[in-house]
């Protein structure tokens, strides 16, 4: 046939090996279009400078993704493990809409207090409950409200394996598991670190029970679907 031999650039070997083209400038430009902050989101996002909280919230594009996931799945009942200042909680709750209910778990009283104020400023205090206490205890108490449509993990990484088991038991069929930092800050394959081992058990657990993938955000965002027809 003698068709054209020049191929348009598509996924290239470098990106398949992990090269990233999302430079800070590119990411900032895109966030300005796709992940713009209104006042409640920017106040929650800036809780590090405003309230001295750690700067460990999800990135704007990841927050927008969480909100879209909640919308796409029509989630009405969701659990978040790890609230911080409520930045990701605002995204999730907005994605669920007015009929949605989010329980978000936090063990640091200062973080919970800042989050409650940010959620109230976003007029989401009726839809979002911040539960102060160790997530393991809160999750046990929340079983009374199961089954859930969506669970988002973003707290202590050394317990992700147990949180995943809880999620599987307490999500409905068709429910969605999301988990941040599943590359474990680059230490996932570290043989010495017990938290890395827990994260590897988490992956084994999720891959065995959910239809799943890891979205290659900078530190990996796991997406799992609870389905009886898990396909390889
Ligand atoms: N999801 C938030 C960021 C969460 S940061 C966002 O993207 O906006 C992780 C939070 O989990 C911290 O606030 C930390 O205090 C909390 N945390 C850590 N271990 C916990 C535990 N065992 N139980 C409850 N909260 C915990
Ligand atoms: Mg995180």
Short mmCIF file of C-alpha atoms in Angstrom, two decimals, residues 5-93:
data_model
loop_
_atom_site.label_atom_id
_atom_site.label_comp_id
_atom_site.label_asym_id
_atom_site.label_seq_id
_atom_site.Cartn_x
_atom_site.Cartn_y
_atom_site.Cartn_z
CA UNK A 5 5.59 5.92 7.36
CA UNK A 6 5.71 8.87 9.75
CA UNK A 7 3.83 7.98 12.92
CA UNK A 8 2.30 10.60 15.14
CA UNK A 9 3.93 10.56 18.56
CA UNK A 10 1.95 8.24 20.85
CA UNK A 11 2.93 6.53 24.09
CA UNK A 12 6.65 6.29 23.73
CA UNK A 13 9.13 3.87 25.32
CA UNK A 14 10.36 6.53 27.73
CA UNK A 15 6.91 7.22 29.18
CA UNK A 16 6.28 3.47 29.44
CA UNK A 17 9.42 3.23 31.53
CA UNK A 18 8.12 5.95 33.83
CA UNK A 19 9.40 9.21 32.32
CA UNK A 20 7.08 12.07 33.25
CA UNK A 21 6.23 14.97 31.01
CA UNK A 22 4.12 16.74 33.62
CA UNK A 23 6.68 19.37 34.58
CA UNK A 24 5.67 21.79 37.36
CA UNK A 25 4.88 24.40 34.68
CA UNK A 26 2.72 22.00 32.66
CA UNK A 27 0.88 20.76 35.75
CA UNK A 28 0.24 24.32 37.01
CA UNK A 29 -1.06 25.40 33.61
CA UNK A 30 -3.43 22.42 33.43
CA UNK A 31 -4.58 22.81 37.04
CA UNK A 32 -5.52 26.41 36.18
CA UNK A 33 -7.99 25.01 33.67
CA UNK A 34 -9.16 21.67 35.08
CA UNK A 35 -8.70 21.99 38.83
CA UNK A 36 -9.38 25.57 39.75
CA UNK A 37 -9.90 26.32 43.43
CA UNK A 38 -12.77 28.35 44.78
CA UNK A 39 -12.41 29.91 48.23
CA UNK A 40 -13.28 26.81 50.34
CA UNK A 41 -10.93 24.61 48.32
CA UNK A 42 -8.07 27.07 48.45
CA UNK A 43 -8.48 27.58 52.21
CA UNK A 44 -8.42 23.81 52.78
CA UNK A 45 -5.49 23.41 50.39
CA UNK A 46 -3.51 26.12 52.19
CA UNK A 47 -4.02 24.72 55.69
CA UNK A 48 -0.25 24.22 55.90
CA UNK A 49 0.51 27.93 55.76
CA UNK A 50 -2.74 29.04 57.42
CA UNK A 51 -2.75 26.58 60.35
CA UNK A 52 0.67 24.92 60.41
CA UNK A 53 -0.66 21.56 59.25
CA UNK A 54 1.60 19.23 57.23
CA UNK A 55 1.50 19.79 53.48
CA UNK A 56 0.41 16.26 52.59
CA UNK A 57 -2.97 16.73 50.91
CA UNK A 58 -3.62 15.29 47.46
CA UNK A 59 -2.66 17.46 44.48
CA UNK A 60 -5.38 19.59 42.84
CA UNK A 61 -5.65 17.28 39.83
CA UNK A 62 -5.98 14.27 42.18
CA UNK A 63 -8.66 16.05 44.21
CA UNK A 64 -10.57 16.78 41.02
CA UNK A 65 -10.19 13.12 40.06
CA UNK A 66 -11.62 11.99 43.42
CA UNK A 67 -14.61 14.26 42.90
CA UNK A 68 -15.17 12.97 39.39
CA UNK A 69 -14.90 9.36 40.63
CA UNK A 70 -17.62 10.06 43.18
CA UNK A 71 -19.79 11.56 40.46
CA UNK A 72 -19.07 8.86 37.87
CA UNK A 73 -19.96 6.10 40.30
CA UNK A 74 -23.00 7.91 41.68
CA UNK A 75 -21.62 7.37 45.18
CA UNK A 76 -23.97 8.38 47.97
CA UNK A 77 -22.18 6.91 50.98
CA UNK A 78 -18.45 7.14 51.27
CA UNK A 79 -15.67 6.73 53.83
CA UNK A 80 -12.34 8.56 53.81
CA UNK A 81 -9.47 7.41 56.03
CA UNK A 82 -7.24 10.44 56.67
CA UNK A 83 -8.94 13.87 56.69
CA UNK A 84 -6.13 16.39 57.33
CA UNK A 85 -7.77 19.78 56.58
CA UNK A 86 -10.69 18.39 54.58
CA UNK A 87 -9.34 19.23 51.11
CA UNK A 88 -10.00 15.82 49.56
CA UNK A 89 -13.22 15.55 51.62
CA UNK A 90 -14.58 18.69 49.96
CA UNK A 91 -13.87 17.19 46.53
CA UNK A 92 -15.51 13.87 47.44
CA UNK A 93 -18.57 15.44 49.06
#
